[in-house]
PDB file of C-alpha atoms in Angstrom:
ATOM      1  CA  MET A   1      25.439  -3.502  -5.706  1.00 66.00           C
ATOM      2  CA  TYR A   2      22.379  -1.282  -5.420  1.00 72.00           C
ATOM      3  CA  CYS A   3      21.876   2.291  -4.214  1.00 75.00           C
ATOM      4  CA  SER A   4      20.226   2.209  -0.788  1.00 71.00           C
ATOM      5  CA  PHE A   5      18.290   5.402  -1.558  1.00 71.00           C
ATOM      6  CA  CYS A   6      16.794   4.964  -5.036  1.00 76.00           C
ATOM      7  CA  GLY A   7      17.373   1.229  -5.614  1.00 74.00           C
ATOM      8  CA  SER A   8      19.138   1.554  -8.960  1.00 76.00           C
ATOM      9  CA  GLU A   9      21.964  -0.806  -9.788  1.00 78.00           C
ATOM     10  CA  ALA A  10      25.503   0.530  -9.405  1.00 73.00           C
ATOM     11  CA  ALA A  11      28.932  -0.896 -10.150  1.00 73.00           C
ATOM     12  CA  ASP A  12      30.653  -2.675  -7.265  1.00 71.00           C
ATOM     13  CA  TYR A  13      33.404  -0.047  -7.157  1.00 70.00           C
ATOM     14  CA  ALA A  14      31.082   2.996  -7.406  1.00 72.00           C
ATOM     15  CA  ARG A  15      31.055   5.554  -4.634  1.00 73.00           C
ATOM     16  CA  TYR A  16      28.141   7.611  -5.928  1.00 74.00           C
ATOM     17  CA  CYS A  17      24.895   6.583  -7.583  1.00 76.00           C
ATOM     18  CA  ARG A  18      24.560   7.528 -11.243  1.00 76.00           C
ATOM     19  CA  ASN A  19      20.793   7.859 -10.900  1.00 78.00           C
ATOM     20  CA  CYS A  20      20.333  10.012  -7.774  1.00 77.00           C
ATOM     21  CA  GLY A  21      23.895  11.212  -7.068  1.00 75.00           C
ATOM     22  CA  ARG A  22      23.920  10.072  -3.439  1.00 74.00           C
ATOM     23  CA  ARG A  23      26.901   8.397  -1.821  1.00 76.00           C
ATOM     24  CA  ILE A  24      26.670   4.616  -1.843  1.00 74.00           C
ATOM     25  CA  SER A  25      27.424   3.257   1.592  1.00 67.00           C
ATOM     26  CA  GLY A  26      28.298  -0.367   2.192  1.00 58.00           C
ATOM     27  CA  SER A  27      27.474  -3.171  -0.145  1.00 47.00           C
ATOM     28  CA  SER A  28      23.819  -3.906  -0.624  1.00 49.00           C
ATOM     29  CA  ASN A  29      23.157  -7.046  -2.637  1.00 51.00           C
ATOM     30  CA  HIS A  30      19.439  -6.459  -2.925  1.00 52.00           C
ATOM     31  CA  PRO A  31      17.530  -3.562  -4.458  1.00 57.00           C
ATOM     32  CA  VAL A  32      15.349  -1.339  -2.314  1.00 62.00           C
ATOM     33  CA  VAL A  33      11.823  -2.683  -2.464  1.00 74.00           C
ATOM     34  CA  HIS A  34       8.877  -0.309  -2.373  1.00 86.00           C
ATOM     35  CA  VAL A  35       5.642  -1.866  -1.161  1.00 91.00           C
ATOM     36  CA  PRO A  36       2.615   0.437  -0.981  1.00 94.00           C
ATOM     37  CA  ASP A  37       0.786   0.326   2.330  1.00 94.00           C
ATOM     38  CA  TYR A  38      -2.623   1.732   1.211  1.00 95.00           C
ATOM     39  CA  LEU A  39      -3.085   3.309   4.646  1.00 96.00           C
ATOM     40  CA  ALA A  40      -4.601   6.547   3.331  1.00 96.00           C
ATOM     41  CA  GLN A  41      -7.111   4.637   1.216  1.00 96.00           C
ATOM     42  CA  ALA A  42      -7.947   2.363   4.137  1.00 96.00           C
ATOM     43  CA  ILE A  43      -8.643   5.317   6.416  1.00 96.00           C
ATOM     44  CA  LEU A  44     -10.798   7.071   3.817  1.00 96.00           C
ATOM     45  CA  VAL A  45     -12.979   4.050   3.067  1.00 96.00           C
ATOM     46  CA  THR A  46     -13.344   3.412   6.795  1.00 95.00           C
ATOM     47  CA  ILE A  47     -14.624   6.932   7.367  1.00 96.00           C
ATOM     48  CA  PHE A  48     -16.805   7.301   4.279  1.00 94.00           C
ATOM     49  CA  CYS A  49     -17.870   3.804   3.244  1.00 92.00           C
ATOM     50  CA  CYS A  50     -17.889   0.865   5.624  1.00 91.00           C
ATOM     51  CA  LEU A  51     -16.477   0.767   9.134  1.00 93.00           C
ATOM     52  CA  PRO A  52     -16.029  -3.003   9.764  1.00 94.00           C
ATOM     53  CA  THR A  53     -14.216  -3.907   6.543  1.00 94.00           C
ATOM     54  CA  GLY A  54     -12.336  -0.602   6.573  1.00 95.00           C
ATOM     55  CA  ILE A  55     -10.840  -1.485   9.941  1.00 96.00           C
ATOM     56  CA  VAL A  56      -9.589  -4.784   8.509  1.00 97.00           C
ATOM     57  CA  SER A  57      -7.927  -2.807   5.718  1.00 96.00           C
ATOM     58  CA  ILE A  58      -6.294  -0.452   8.235  1.00 97.00           C
ATOM     59  CA  VAL A  59      -4.908  -3.384  10.231  1.00 97.00           C
ATOM     60  CA  TYR A  60      -3.269  -4.913   7.154  1.00 97.00           C
ATOM     61  CA  ALA A  61      -1.993  -1.516   5.962  1.00 96.00           C
ATOM     62  CA  ALA A  62      -0.389  -0.860   9.342  1.00 96.00           C
ATOM     63  CA  GLN A  63       1.555  -4.139   9.124  1.00 96.00           C
ATOM     64  CA  VAL A  64       3.296  -3.365   5.824  1.00 94.00           C
ATOM     65  CA  ASN A  65       6.068  -1.012   6.984  1.00 91.00           C
ATOM     66  CA  GLY A  66       6.886  -3.080  10.063  1.00 91.00           C
ATOM     67  CA  LYS A  67       7.310  -6.217   7.996  1.00 91.00           C
ATOM     68  CA  LEU A  68       9.477  -4.369   5.485  1.00 86.00           C
ATOM     69  CA  ALA A  69      11.673  -3.029   8.283  1.00 83.00           C
ATOM     70  CA  GLY A  70      12.068  -6.552   9.625  1.00 83.00           C
ATOM     71  CA  GLY A  71      13.164  -7.816   6.222  1.00 80.00           C
ATOM     72  CA  TYR A  72      10.004  -9.800   5.499  1.00 87.00           C
ATOM     73  CA  THR A  73       9.396  -8.514   1.986  1.00 87.00           C
ATOM     74  CA  GLY A  74       7.066 -11.329   0.930  1.00 90.00           C
ATOM     75  CA  GLU A  75       4.867 -10.938   3.978  1.00 93.00           C
ATOM     76  CA  ALA A  76       4.846  -7.156   3.522  1.00 92.00           C
ATOM     77  CA  GLN A  77       3.685  -7.652  -0.074  1.00 94.00           C
ATOM     78  CA  GLN A  78       0.902  -9.983   1.105  1.00 96.00           C
ATOM     79  CA  ALA A  79      -0.220  -7.505   3.782  1.00 96.00           C
ATOM     80  CA  SER A  80      -0.252  -4.772   1.128  1.00 96.00           C
ATOM     81  CA  GLU A  81      -2.423  -6.874  -1.180  1.00 97.00           C
ATOM     82  CA  ASN A  82      -4.798  -7.676   1.703  1.00 97.00           C
ATOM     83  CA  ALA A  83      -5.064  -3.982   2.613  1.00 97.00           C
ATOM     84  CA  LYS A  84      -5.853  -3.122  -0.999  1.00 97.00           C
ATOM     85  CA  PHE A  85      -8.435  -5.912  -1.276  1.00 98.00           C
ATOM     86  CA  TRP A  86     -10.277  -4.912   1.902  1.00 97.00           C
ATOM     87  CA  ALA A  87     -10.200  -1.231   0.887  1.00 97.00           C
ATOM     88  CA  TRP A  88     -11.955  -2.159  -2.355  1.00 97.00           C
ATOM     89  CA  VAL A  89     -14.443  -4.348  -0.486  1.00 97.00           C
ATOM     90  CA  SER A  90     -15.242  -1.396   1.804  1.00 96.00           C
ATOM     91  CA  PHE A  91     -15.679   0.885  -1.177  1.00 96.00           C
ATOM     92  CA  GLY A  92     -18.027  -1.601  -2.851  1.00 96.00           C
ATOM     93  CA  VAL A  93     -20.094  -2.061   0.316  1.00 96.00           C
ATOM     94  CA  GLY A  94     -20.338   1.717   0.701  1.00 95.00           C
ATOM     95  CA  LEU A  95     -21.514   2.164  -2.896  1.00 96.00           C
ATOM     96  CA  THR A  96     -24.061  -0.609  -2.480  1.00 96.00           C
ATOM     97  CA  ILE A  97     -25.479   0.990   0.659  1.00 94.00           C
ATOM     98  CA  VAL A  98     -25.733   4.392  -1.044  1.00 94.00           C
ATOM     99  CA  PHE A  99     -27.410   2.852  -4.105  1.00 95.00           C
ATOM    100  CA  LEU A 100     -29.933   0.926  -1.999  1.00 94.00           C
ATOM    101  CA  SER A 101     -30.671   4.038   0.070  1.00 93.00           C
ATOM    102  CA  ILE A 102     -31.423   6.018  -3.096  1.00 92.00           C
ATOM    103  CA  VAL A 103     -33.636   3.236  -4.463  1.00 93.00           C
ATOM    104  CA  VAL A 104     -35.601   2.988  -1.208  1.00 92.00           C
ATOM    105  CA  THR A 105     -35.926   6.758  -0.843  1.00 90.00           C
ATOM    106  CA  PHE A 106     -37.071   7.489  -4.377  1.00 90.00           C
ATOM    107  CA  GLY A 107     -38.938   4.202  -4.769  1.00 84.00           C
ATOM    108  CA  ASN A 108     -41.413   5.329  -2.136  1.00 78.00           C
ATOM    109  CA  CYS A 109     -41.998   8.650  -3.905  1.00 75.00           C
ATOM    110  CA  VAL A 110     -43.647   7.069  -6.968  1.00 64.00           C
TER     111      VAL A 110
END
């Protein structure tokens, strides 16, 4: 059995979790799974780096918690990885645009 709050393993007869001290309710056969949603990163890269690919990252990030709540852990993990990937793509596109802007601006000064 696992604690529904912290996810640590507990004995089948335990009433309280040894790790967090909370009361164990019911019998949970699976540990609590934490899947990061990368929503904050997706929003930041959308605002500061690249709008089109940032929006794709936001869409995937918004799907993570809903899929977890529905019990689709594998699909939530995939949505999380997609959100992370598109956030990095947005960051890379933003850096490339800034670099090219600097090159064009200072390239004309010489």
